[in-house]
mmCIF file of C-alpha atoms and ligand atoms in Angstrom:
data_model
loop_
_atom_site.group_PDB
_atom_site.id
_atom_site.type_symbol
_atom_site.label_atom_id
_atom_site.label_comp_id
_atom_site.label_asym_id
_atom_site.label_seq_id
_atom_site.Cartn_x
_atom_site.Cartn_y
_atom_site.Cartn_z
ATOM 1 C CA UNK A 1354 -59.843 -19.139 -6.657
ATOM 2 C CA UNK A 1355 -59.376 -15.307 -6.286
ATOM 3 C CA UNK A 1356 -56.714 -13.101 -5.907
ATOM 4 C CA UNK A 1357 -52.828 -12.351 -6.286
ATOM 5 C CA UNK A 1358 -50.416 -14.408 -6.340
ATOM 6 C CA UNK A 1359 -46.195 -13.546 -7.451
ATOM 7 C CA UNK A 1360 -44.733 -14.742 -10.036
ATOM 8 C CA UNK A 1361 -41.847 -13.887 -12.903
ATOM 9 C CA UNK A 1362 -42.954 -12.545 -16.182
ATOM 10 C CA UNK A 1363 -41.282 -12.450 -19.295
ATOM 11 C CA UNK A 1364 -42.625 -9.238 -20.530
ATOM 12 C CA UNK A 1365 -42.195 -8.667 -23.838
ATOM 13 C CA UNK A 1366 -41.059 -10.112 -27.387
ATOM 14 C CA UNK A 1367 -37.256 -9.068 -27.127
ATOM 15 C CA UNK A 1368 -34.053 -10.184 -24.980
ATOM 16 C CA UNK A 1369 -34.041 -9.692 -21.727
ATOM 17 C CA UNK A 1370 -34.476 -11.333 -17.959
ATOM 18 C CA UNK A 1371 -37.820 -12.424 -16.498
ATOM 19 C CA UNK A 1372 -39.190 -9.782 -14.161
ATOM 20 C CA UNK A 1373 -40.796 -10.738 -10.597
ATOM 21 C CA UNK A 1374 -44.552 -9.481 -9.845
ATOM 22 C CA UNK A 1375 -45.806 -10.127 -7.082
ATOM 23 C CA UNK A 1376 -49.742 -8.995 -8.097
ATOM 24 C CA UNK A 1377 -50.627 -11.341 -11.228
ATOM 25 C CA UNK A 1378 -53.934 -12.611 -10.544
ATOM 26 C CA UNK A 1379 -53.912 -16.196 -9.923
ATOM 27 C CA UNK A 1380 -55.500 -18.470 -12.946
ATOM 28 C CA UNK A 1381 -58.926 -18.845 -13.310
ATOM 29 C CA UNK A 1382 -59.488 -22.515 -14.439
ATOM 30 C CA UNK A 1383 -61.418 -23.974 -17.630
ATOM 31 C CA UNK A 1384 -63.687 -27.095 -17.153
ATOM 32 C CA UNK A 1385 -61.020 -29.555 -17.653
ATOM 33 C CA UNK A 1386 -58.206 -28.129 -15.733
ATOM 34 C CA UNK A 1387 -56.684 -27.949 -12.585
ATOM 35 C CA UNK A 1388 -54.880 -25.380 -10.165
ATOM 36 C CA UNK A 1389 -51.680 -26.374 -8.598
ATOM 37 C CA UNK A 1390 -50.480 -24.676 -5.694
ATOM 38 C CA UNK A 1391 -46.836 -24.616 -6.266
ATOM 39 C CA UNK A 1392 -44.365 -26.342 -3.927
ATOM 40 C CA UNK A 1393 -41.125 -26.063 -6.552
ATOM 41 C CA UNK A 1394 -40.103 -25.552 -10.150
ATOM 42 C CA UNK A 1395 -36.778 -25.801 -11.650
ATOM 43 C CA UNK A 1396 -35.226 -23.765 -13.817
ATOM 44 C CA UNK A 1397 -34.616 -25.401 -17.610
ATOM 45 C CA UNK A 1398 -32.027 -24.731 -20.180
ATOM 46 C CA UNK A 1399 -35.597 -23.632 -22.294
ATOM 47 C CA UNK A 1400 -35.992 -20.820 -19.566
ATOM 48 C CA UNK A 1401 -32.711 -19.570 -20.506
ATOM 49 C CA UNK A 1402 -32.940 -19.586 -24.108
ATOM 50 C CA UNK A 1403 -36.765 -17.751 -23.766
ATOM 51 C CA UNK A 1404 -34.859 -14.749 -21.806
ATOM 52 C CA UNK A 1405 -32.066 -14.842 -24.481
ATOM 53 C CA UNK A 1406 -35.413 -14.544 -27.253
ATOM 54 C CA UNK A 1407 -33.937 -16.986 -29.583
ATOM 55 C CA UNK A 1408 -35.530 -18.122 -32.874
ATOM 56 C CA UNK A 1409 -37.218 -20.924 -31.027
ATOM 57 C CA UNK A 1410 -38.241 -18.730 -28.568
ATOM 58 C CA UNK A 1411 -39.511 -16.355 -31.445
ATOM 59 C CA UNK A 1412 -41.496 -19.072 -33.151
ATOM 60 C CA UNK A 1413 -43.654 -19.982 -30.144
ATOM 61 C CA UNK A 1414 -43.805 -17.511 -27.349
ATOM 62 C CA UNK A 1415 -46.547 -14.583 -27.150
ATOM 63 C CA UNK A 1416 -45.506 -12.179 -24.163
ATOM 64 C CA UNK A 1417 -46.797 -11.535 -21.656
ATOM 65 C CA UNK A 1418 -45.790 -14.961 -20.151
ATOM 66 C CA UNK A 1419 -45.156 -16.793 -17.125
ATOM 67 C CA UNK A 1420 -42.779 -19.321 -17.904
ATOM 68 C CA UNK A 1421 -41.747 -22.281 -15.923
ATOM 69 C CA UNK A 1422 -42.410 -26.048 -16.409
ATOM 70 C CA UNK A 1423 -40.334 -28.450 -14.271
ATOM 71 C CA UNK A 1424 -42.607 -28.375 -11.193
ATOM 72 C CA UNK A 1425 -44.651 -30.217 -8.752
ATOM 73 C CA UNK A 1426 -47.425 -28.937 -6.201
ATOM 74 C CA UNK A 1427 -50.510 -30.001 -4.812
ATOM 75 C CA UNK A 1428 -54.451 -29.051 -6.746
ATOM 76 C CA UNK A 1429 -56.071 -27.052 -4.690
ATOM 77 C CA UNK A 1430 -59.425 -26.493 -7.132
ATOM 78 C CA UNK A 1431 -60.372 -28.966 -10.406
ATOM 79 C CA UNK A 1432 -62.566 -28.293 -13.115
ATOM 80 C CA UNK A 1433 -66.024 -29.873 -12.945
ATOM 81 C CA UNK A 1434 -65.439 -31.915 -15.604
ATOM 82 C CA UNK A 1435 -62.611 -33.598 -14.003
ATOM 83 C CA UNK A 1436 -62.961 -37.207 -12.625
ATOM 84 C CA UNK A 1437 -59.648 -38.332 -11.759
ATOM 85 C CA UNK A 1438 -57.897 -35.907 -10.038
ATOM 86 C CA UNK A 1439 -59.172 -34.289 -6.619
ATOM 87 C CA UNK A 1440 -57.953 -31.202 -4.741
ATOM 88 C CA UNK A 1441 -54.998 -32.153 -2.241
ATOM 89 C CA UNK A 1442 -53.114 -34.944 -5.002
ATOM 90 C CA UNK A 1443 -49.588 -34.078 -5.578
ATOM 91 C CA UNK A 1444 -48.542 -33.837 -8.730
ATOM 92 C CA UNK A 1445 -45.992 -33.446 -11.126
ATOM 93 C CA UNK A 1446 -46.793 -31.596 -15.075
ATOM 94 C CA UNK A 1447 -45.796 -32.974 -18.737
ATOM 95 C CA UNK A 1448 -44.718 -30.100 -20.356
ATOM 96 C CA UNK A 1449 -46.268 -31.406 -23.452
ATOM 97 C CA UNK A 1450 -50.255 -30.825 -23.958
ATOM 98 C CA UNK A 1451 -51.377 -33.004 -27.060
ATOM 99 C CA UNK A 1452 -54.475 -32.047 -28.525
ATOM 100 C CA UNK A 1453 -55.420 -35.612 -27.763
ATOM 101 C CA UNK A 1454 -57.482 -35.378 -32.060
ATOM 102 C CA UNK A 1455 -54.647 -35.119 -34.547
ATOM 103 C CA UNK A 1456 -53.089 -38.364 -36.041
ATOM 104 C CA UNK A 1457 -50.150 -38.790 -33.678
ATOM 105 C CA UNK A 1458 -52.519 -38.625 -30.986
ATOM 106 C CA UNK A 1459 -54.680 -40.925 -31.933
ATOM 107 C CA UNK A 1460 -51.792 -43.613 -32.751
ATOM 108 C CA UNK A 1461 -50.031 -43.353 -29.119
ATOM 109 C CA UNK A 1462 -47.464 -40.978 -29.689
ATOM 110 C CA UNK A 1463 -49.236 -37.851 -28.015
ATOM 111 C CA UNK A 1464 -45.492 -36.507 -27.125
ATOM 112 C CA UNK A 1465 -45.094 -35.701 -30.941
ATOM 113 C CA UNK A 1466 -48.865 -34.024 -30.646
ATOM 114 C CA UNK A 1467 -48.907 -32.303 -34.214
ATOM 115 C CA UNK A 1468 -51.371 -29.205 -32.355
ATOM 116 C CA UNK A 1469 -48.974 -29.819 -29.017
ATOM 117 C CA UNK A 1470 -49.147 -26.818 -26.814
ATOM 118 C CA UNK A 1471 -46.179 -26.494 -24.218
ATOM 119 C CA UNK A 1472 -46.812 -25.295 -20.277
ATOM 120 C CA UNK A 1473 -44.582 -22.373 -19.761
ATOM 121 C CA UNK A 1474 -43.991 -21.964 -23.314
ATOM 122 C CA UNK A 1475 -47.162 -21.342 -25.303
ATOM 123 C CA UNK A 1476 -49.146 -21.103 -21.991
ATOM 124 C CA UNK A 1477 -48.639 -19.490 -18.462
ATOM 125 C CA UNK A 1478 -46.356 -22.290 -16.684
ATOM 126 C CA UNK A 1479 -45.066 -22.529 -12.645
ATOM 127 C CA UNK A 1480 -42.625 -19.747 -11.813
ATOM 128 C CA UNK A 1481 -45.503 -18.236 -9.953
ATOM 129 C CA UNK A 1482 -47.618 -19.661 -6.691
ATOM 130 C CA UNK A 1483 -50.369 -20.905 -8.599
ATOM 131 C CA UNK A 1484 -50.300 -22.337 -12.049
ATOM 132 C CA UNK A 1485 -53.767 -23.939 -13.817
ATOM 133 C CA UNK A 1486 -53.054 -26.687 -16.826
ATOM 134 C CA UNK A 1487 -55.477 -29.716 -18.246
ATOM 135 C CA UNK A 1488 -56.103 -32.326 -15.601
ATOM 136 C CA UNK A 1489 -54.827 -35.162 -18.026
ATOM 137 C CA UNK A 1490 -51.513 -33.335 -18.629
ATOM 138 C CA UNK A 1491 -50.782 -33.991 -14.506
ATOM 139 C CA UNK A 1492 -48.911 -36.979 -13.481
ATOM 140 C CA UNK A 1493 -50.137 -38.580 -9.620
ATOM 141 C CA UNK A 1494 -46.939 -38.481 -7.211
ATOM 142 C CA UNK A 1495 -46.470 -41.450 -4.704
ATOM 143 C CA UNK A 1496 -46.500 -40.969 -1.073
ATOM 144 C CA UNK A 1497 -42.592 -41.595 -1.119
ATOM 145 C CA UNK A 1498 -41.386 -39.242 -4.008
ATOM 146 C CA UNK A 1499 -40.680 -35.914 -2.819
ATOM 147 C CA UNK A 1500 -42.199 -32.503 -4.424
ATOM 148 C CA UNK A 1501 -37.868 -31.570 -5.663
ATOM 149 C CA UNK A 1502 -37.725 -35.314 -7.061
ATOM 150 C CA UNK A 1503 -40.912 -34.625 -8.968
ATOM 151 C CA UNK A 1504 -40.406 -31.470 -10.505
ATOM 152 C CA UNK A 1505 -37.249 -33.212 -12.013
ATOM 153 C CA UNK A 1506 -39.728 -35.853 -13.895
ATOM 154 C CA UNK A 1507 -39.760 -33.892 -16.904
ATOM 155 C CA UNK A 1508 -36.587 -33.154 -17.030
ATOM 156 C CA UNK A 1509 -34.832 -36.020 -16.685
ATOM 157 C CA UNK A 1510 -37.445 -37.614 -18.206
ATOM 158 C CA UNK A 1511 -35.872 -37.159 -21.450
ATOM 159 C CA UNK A 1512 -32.282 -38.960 -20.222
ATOM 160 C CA UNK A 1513 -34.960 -42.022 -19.806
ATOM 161 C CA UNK A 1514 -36.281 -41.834 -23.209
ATOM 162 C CA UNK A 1515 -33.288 -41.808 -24.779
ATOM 163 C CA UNK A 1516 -32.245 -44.701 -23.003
ATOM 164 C CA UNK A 1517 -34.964 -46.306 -23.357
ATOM 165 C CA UNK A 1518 -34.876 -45.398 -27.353
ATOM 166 C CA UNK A 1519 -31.142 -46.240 -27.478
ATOM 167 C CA UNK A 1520 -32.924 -50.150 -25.965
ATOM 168 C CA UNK A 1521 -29.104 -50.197 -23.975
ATOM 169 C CA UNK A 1522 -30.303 -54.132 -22.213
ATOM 170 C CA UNK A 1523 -27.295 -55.999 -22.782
ATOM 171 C CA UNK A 1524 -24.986 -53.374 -24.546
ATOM 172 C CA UNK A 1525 -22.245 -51.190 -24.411
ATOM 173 C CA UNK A 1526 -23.759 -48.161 -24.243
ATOM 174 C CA UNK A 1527 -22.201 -44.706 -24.920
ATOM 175 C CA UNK A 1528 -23.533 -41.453 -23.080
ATOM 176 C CA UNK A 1529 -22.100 -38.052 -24.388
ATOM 177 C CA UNK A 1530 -22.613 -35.205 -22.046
ATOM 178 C CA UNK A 1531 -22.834 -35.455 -17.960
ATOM 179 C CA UNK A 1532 -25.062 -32.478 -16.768
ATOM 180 C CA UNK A 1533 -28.562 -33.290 -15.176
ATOM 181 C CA UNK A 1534 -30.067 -35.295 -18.161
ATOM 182 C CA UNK A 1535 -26.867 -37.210 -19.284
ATOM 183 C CA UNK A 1536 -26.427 -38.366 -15.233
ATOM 184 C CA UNK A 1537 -30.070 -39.524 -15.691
ATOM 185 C CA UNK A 1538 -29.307 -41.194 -19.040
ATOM 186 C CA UNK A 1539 -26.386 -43.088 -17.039
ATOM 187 C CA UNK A 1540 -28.262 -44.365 -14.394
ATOM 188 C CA UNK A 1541 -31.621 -45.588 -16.381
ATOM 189 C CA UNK A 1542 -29.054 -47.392 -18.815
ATOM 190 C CA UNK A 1543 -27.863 -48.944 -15.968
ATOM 191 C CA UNK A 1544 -30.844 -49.535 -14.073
ATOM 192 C CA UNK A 1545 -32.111 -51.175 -17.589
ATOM 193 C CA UNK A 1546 -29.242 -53.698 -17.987
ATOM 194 C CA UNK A 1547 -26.619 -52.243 -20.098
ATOM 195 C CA UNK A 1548 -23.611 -54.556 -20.452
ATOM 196 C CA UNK A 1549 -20.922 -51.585 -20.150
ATOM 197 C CA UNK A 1550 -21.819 -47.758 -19.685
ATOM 198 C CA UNK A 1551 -19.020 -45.384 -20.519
ATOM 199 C CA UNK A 1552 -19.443 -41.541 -20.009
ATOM 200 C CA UNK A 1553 -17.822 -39.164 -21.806
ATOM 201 C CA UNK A 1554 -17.377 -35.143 -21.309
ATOM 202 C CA UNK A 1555 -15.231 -32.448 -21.185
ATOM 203 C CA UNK A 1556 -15.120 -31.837 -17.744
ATOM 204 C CA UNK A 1557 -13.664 -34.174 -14.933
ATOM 205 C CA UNK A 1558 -15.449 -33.088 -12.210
ATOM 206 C CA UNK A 1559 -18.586 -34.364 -14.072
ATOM 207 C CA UNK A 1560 -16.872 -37.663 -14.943
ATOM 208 C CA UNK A 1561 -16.578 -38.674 -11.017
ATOM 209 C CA UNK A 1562 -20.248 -37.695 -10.849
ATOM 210 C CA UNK A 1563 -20.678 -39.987 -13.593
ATOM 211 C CA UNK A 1564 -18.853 -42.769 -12.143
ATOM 212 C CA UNK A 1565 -20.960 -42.046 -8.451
ATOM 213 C CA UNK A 1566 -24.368 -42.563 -10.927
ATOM 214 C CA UNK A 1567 -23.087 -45.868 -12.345
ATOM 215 C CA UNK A 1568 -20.833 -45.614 -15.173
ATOM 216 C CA UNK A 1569 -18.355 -48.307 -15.634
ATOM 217 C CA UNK A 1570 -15.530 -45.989 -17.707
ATOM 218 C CA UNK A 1571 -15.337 -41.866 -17.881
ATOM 219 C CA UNK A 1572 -13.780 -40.497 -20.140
ATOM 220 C CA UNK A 1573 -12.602 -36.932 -21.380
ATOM 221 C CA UNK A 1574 -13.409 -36.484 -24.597
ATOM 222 C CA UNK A 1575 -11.204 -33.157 -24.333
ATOM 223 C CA UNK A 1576 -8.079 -34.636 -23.080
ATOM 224 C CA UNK A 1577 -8.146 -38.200 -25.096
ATOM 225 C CA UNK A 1578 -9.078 -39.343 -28.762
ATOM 226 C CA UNK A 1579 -12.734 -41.052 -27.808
ATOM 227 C CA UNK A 1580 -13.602 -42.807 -31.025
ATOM 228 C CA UNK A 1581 -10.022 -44.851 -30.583
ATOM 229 C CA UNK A 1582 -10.222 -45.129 -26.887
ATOM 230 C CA UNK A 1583 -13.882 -46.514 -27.688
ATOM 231 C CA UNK A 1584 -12.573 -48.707 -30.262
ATOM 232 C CA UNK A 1585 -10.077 -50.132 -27.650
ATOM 233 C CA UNK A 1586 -13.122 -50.307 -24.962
ATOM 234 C CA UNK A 1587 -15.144 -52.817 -27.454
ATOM 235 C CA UNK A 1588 -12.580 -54.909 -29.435
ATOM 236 C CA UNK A 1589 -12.676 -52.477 -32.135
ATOM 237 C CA UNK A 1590 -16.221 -52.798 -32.869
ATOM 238 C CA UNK A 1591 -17.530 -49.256 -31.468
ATOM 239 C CA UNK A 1592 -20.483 -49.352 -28.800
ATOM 240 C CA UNK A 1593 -23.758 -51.015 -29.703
ATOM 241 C CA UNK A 1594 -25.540 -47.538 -28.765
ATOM 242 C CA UNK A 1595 -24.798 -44.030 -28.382
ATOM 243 C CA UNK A 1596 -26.690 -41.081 -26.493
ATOM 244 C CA UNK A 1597 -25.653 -37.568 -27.238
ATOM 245 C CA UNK A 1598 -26.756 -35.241 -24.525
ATOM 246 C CA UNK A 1599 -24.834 -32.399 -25.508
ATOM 247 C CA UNK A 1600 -26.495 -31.309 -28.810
ATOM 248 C CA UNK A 1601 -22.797 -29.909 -29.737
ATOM 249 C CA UNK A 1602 -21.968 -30.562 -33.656
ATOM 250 C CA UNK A 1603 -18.463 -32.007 -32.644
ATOM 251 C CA UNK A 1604 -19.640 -34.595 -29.905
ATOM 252 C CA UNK A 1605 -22.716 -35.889 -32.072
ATOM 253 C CA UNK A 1606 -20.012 -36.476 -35.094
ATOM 254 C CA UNK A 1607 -17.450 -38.013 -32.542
ATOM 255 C CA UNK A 1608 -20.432 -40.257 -31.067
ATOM 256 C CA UNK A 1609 -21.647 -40.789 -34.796
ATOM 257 C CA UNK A 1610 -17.791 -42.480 -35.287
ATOM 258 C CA UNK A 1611 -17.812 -44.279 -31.583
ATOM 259 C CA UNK A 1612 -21.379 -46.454 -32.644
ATOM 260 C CA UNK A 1613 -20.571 -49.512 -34.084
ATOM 261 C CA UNK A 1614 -22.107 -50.373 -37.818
ATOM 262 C CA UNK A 1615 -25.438 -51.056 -37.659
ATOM 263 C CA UNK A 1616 -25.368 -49.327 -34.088
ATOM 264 C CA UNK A 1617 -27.871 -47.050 -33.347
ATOM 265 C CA UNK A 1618 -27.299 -43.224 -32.307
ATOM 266 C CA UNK A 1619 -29.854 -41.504 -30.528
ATOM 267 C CA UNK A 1620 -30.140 -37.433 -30.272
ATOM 268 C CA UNK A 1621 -31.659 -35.799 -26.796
ATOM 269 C CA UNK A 1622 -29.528 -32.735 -26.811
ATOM 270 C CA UNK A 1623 -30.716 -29.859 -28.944
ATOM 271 C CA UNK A 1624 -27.947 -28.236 -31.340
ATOM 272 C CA UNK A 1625 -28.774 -24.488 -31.727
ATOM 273 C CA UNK A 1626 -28.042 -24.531 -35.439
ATOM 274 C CA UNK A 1627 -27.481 -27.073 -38.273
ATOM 275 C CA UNK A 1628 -25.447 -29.182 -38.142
ATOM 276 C CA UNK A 1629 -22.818 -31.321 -40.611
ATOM 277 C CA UNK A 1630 -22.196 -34.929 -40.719
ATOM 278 C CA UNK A 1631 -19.793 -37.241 -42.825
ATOM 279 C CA UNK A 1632 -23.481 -39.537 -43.260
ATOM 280 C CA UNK A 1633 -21.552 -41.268 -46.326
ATOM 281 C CA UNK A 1634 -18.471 -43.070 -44.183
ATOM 282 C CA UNK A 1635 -20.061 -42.774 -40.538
ATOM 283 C CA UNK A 1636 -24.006 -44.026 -41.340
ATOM 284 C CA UNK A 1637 -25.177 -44.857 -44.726
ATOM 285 C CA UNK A 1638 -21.870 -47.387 -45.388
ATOM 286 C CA UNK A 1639 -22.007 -48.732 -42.108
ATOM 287 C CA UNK A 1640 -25.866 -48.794 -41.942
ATOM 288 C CA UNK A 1641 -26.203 -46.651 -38.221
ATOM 289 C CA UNK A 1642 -29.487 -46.034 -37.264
ATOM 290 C CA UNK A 1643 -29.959 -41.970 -36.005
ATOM 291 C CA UNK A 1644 -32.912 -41.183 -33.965
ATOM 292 C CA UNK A 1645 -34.078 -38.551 -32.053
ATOM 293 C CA UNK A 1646 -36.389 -38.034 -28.709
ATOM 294 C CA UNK A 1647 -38.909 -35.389 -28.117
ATOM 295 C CA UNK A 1648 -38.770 -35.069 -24.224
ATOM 296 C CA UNK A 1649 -40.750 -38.300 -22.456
ATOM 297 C CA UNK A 1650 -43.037 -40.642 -23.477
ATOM 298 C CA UNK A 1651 -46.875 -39.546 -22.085
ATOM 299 C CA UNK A 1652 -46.845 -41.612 -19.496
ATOM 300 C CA UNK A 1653 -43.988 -44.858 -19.523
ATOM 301 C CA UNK A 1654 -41.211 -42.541 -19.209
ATOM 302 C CA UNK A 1655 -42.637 -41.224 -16.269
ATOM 303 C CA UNK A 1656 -43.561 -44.779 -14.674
ATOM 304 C CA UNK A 1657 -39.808 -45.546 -15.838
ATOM 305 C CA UNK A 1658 -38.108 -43.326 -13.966
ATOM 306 C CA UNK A 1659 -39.920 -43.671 -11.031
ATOM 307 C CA UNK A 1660 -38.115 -47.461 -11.444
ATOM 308 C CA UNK A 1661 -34.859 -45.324 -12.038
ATOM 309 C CA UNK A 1662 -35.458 -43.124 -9.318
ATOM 310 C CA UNK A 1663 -35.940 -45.442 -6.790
ATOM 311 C CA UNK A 1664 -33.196 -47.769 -8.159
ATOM 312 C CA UNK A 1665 -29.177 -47.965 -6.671
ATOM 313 C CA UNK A 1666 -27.720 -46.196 -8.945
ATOM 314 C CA UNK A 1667 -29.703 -42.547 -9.355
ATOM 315 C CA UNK A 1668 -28.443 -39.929 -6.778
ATOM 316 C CA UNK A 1669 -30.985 -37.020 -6.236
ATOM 317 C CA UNK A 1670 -27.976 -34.955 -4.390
ATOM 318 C CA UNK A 1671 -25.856 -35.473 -8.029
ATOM 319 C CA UNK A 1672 -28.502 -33.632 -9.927
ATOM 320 C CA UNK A 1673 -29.816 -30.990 -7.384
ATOM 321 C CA UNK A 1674 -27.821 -27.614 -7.765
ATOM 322 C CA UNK A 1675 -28.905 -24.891 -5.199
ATOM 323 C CA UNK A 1676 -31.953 -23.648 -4.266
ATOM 324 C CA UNK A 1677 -33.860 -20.370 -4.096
ATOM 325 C CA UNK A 1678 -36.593 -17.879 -3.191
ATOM 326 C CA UNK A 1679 -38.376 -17.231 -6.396
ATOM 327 C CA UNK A 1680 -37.888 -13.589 -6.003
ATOM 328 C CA UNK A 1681 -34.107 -14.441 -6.118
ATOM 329 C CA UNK A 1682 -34.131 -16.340 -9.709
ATOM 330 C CA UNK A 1683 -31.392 -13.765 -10.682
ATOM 331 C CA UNK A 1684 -29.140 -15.476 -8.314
ATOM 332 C CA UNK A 1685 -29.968 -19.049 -9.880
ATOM 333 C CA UNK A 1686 -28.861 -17.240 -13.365
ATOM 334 C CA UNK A 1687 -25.760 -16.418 -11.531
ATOM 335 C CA UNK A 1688 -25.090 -19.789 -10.467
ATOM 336 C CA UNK A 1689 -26.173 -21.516 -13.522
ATOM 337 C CA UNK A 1690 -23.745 -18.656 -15.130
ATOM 338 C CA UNK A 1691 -21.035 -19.572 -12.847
ATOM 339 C CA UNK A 1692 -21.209 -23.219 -13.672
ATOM 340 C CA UNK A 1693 -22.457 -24.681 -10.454
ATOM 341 C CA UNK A 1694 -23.189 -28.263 -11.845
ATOM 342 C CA UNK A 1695 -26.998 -29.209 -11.235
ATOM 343 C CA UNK A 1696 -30.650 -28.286 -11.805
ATOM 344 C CA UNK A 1697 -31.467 -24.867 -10.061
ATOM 345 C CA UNK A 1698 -34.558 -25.161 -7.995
ATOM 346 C CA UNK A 1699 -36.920 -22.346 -7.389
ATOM 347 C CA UNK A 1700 -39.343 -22.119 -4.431
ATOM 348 C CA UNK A 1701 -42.276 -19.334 -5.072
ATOM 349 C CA UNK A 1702 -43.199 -19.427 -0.862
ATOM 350 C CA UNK A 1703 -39.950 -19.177 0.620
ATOM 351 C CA UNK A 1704 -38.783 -15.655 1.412
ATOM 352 C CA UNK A 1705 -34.763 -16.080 2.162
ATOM 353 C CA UNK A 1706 -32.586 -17.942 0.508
ATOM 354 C CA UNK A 1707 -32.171 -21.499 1.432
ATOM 355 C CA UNK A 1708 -28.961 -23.324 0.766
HETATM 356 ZN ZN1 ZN B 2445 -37.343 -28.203 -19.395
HETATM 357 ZN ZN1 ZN B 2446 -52.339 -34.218 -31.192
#
């Protein structure tokens, strides 16, 4: 397809905001790919840290780029060596494009791709009209799942993983941290059969959402001593499984302490730097398990929460913020810097801003 299209840019290799064009030409496609007309993309913490220019930022990013990757559109061109995808299917993107030949690949773990590139990250992603990535790296939306539902697959996709890595069916189940992904982590331990799901955070006003997306106990880890409270919750055993959402040094030691030995703790949030941990008293005595998860699973994490989604205890409304033009992302920053609880969602055809 020819032409312009609008779309943010992060311009060059140093801090600073995203700037709106609106005269980038839109993506000419390779063989294998696909163009998406854009419905909605949400804004990530990721975003955030790539305007900040952190070291992970540095490591990865080669400006000019238009970043963006929680989205879902319809194709409106494929690649003629495409089979399985035609123009007019709605889709959602994984963020992560495995090379589909190293190792990992090749042994069902494409999500840990050795070679993975990242949409938005290492190539042009969605905060723009049109965005082009490999056909095999879009996920088919149902009839019934709406385009702001599906842009939050790969988001919340990792609160599913690590529920699904923490295997919660039939345990007490810990979740540290109730934004967007630890609401999602709530509800798929739910939806997957946890005994007892207790939510923990430092702000109330996230607890109640907590308890609305199906956690049995809340508690504030700010206002009460959690690993005793914990202790009290279980017979003093601990929980069988923890899920640390907030990637904060204190919480991951405090959720370290709340698992039970031979427990299992499971990382989703990313700390910014190192981080120290007693491992002599709270894991290698008492045998813990710690694990990590790299986003979703290519593609039963997405299947999964579909089940979550469409399940009693997820509540789209929870884990929507606001939403916006694209040309008014600065006023999502505001929001997001204001603390308005929720994923920010972006809309690249809408003129005013909506709600
Ligand atoms: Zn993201
Ligand atoms: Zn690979």
């Amino acid at each position: 397809m020819k032409g312009t299209m609008c779309g943010l840019v992060k311009e060059s290799a140093a801090p600073g905001k995203f700037v709106y064009h609106t005269d980038l030409p839109i993506p000419q496609i390779n063989d294998d790919e696909v163009l998406i007309k854009i419905h909605c993309t949400a804004v990530c913490g990721t975003d955030l840290h790539i305007m900040d220019w952190d070291k992970w930022s540095q490591a990865r990013i080669k400006p000019p780029l238009i970043p963006g990757h929680e989205t879902a559109g319809d194709i409106v061109e494929v690649g003629k060596d495409v089979r399985d995808r035609k123009v007019g299917d709605r889709v959602s993107c994984e963020t992560h494009i495995p090379c589909n030949r190293c190792w990992f690949c090749k042994n069902g773990l494409p999500h840990i791709c050795k070679d993975v590139k990242l949409f938005g990250v290492t190539e042009n992603g969605a905060f723009a009209e049109y965005a082009k990535i490999r056909a095999d790296s879009t996920f088919l939306l149902d009839d019934d799942i709406s385009y702001e539902t599906a842009c939050l697959f790969e988001p919340m996709g990792a609160g599913v993983h690590g529920a699904e890595s923490a295997e919660v069916a039939g345990k007490t189940v810990l979740v540290s941290g109730c934004g967007p992904i630890g609401l999602t982590a709530i509800s798929a331990s739910k939806t997957f059969g946890a005994k007892l799901v207790i939510a923990c955070d430092l702000v109330d006003e996230r607890l109640e959402t907590a308890r609305e997306m199906g956690a049995d106990v809340v508690l504030n880890s700010g206002k009460c001593n959690l690993v005793e409270e914990i202790q009290k919750l279980t017979d003093g055993i601990g929980v069988d499984a923890a899920i640390d959402i907030t990637g904060a040094e204190p919480a991951i030691s405090a959720s370290l302490r709340c698992v039970r030995a031979a427990g299992r703790l499971v990382c989703v949030g990313l700390p910014t730097k190192n981080v120290t941990l007693d491992l002599t008293n709270d894991l290698i005595y008492r045998e813990v398990e710690m694990t990590g998860v790299s986003g979703r699973k290519i593609w039963d994490t997405w299947t999964d929460f579909e089940t979550v989604m469409k399940g009693p205890y997820y509540k789209l409304d929870k884990v929507i913020g606001r939403r916006f033009a694209l040309k008014e992302f600065d006023k999502a920053l505001e929001a997001i810097q204001s603390g308005v609880p929720g994923k920010m969602i972006l809309y690249p055809w809408k003129e005013p801003l909506e709600v």
